[in-house]
Amino acid sequence: MLLPAKTEVARQLRRYRAWERMMLASPADVGVRATFEDSGYTLCVLMGKRCAREAADAAERYLRTTPVTYMQEQSERPRPVRAVRRGPPVADRRSPSGRKTPSGAA
């Protein structure tokens, strides 16, 4: 995995935090909000994250550590487990003839 230059990460993180403060100061300003969201998106792309808060956290970790340590931390983080649904719910099962069967019978 390619990692961004730390100077660029630091610059984008400063930009994101500055726009975050401005957005919190005037949340009704559409222009400020749009620029804040753009800076968050840029940070997401730079850090490979889906959420701006995760990207900001990842940028801070990246700036505190060496690239090797950061990569090890990333690979050690548990991935969220997705629920796998196997087959239809019990109540909707049908017999081979197409009729619904009681939930206890197959």
XYZ file of C-alpha atoms in Angstrom:
106
model
C 0.000 0.000 0.000
C 1.281 3.442 -0.863
C 1.329 5.954 1.946
C 0.987 9.716 1.443
C 3.744 12.152 2.339
C 3.540 13.184 5.980
C 3.769 16.849 5.032
C 0.675 16.518 2.836
C -1.203 14.606 5.544
C -0.319 17.285 8.096
C -1.406 20.058 5.709
C -4.760 18.404 4.932
C -5.381 17.600 8.598
C -4.746 21.257 9.557
C -7.107 22.357 6.770
C -9.799 19.904 7.920
C -9.523 21.030 11.566
C -9.635 24.729 10.591
C -12.784 24.257 8.499
C -14.288 22.116 11.257
C -13.873 25.000 13.718
C -15.359 27.460 11.213
C -18.301 25.138 10.506
C -19.002 24.726 14.224
C -18.878 28.519 14.635
C -21.399 29.122 11.833
C -23.307 25.915 11.025
C -25.913 27.691 8.884
C -23.308 28.967 6.395
C -23.708 26.715 3.352
C -20.362 27.717 1.835
C -18.438 26.927 5.019
C -20.222 23.590 5.352
C -19.475 22.654 1.737
C -15.795 23.507 2.091
C -15.622 21.564 5.372
C -17.163 18.523 3.678
C -14.730 18.881 0.765
C -11.777 18.968 3.146
C -13.132 15.866 4.904
C -13.502 14.071 1.579
C -9.919 14.955 0.630
C -8.689 13.573 3.945
C -10.744 10.393 3.407
C -9.182 9.813 0.004
C -5.706 10.569 1.318
C -6.001 8.158 4.259
C -8.139 5.489 2.571
C -11.069 5.802 4.986
C -14.818 6.133 4.410
C -15.597 8.558 7.216
C -13.967 11.958 7.774
C -13.630 11.369 11.516
C -11.911 8.034 10.899
C -9.654 9.715 8.351
C -8.718 12.465 10.829
C -7.952 9.864 13.516
C -5.905 7.830 11.038
C -4.013 10.955 9.958
C -3.165 11.793 13.569
C -1.953 8.219 14.200
C 0.049 8.272 10.970
C 1.752 11.537 11.928
C 2.665 10.177 15.381
C 4.217 6.945 14.120
C 6.615 5.646 11.508
C 5.113 4.341 8.259
C 6.046 0.752 9.195
C 4.378 1.019 12.616
C 1.290 2.609 11.070
C 0.973 -0.231 8.528
C 1.332 -2.825 11.295
C -1.380 -1.093 13.323
C -3.679 -1.017 10.296
C -3.245 -4.728 9.607
C -3.806 -5.634 13.277
C -7.085 -3.727 13.566
C -10.079 -6.059 13.608
C -12.348 -5.742 10.613
C -16.071 -5.372 11.291
C -17.885 -8.658 10.873
C -20.829 -8.546 8.518
C -23.900 -10.586 9.284
C -24.438 -13.279 6.691
C -28.012 -14.283 6.023
C -28.363 -17.842 4.823
C -31.671 -18.665 3.206
C -35.133 -17.266 3.752
C -36.548 -16.691 7.226
C -38.170 -19.739 8.818
C -41.697 -18.264 8.592
C -41.530 -17.923 4.782
C -40.504 -21.478 3.915
C -42.616 -23.294 1.358
C -43.035 -26.945 0.614
C -42.078 -28.295 -2.843
C -45.746 -27.957 -3.867
C -45.599 -24.208 -3.185
C -47.709 -24.218 -0.041
C -46.510 -22.567 3.137
C -45.449 -25.017 5.797
C -45.747 -24.478 9.561
C -42.534 -23.161 11.060
C -41.864 -26.506 12.813
C -42.249 -28.706 9.689
C -39.939 -28.747 6.707
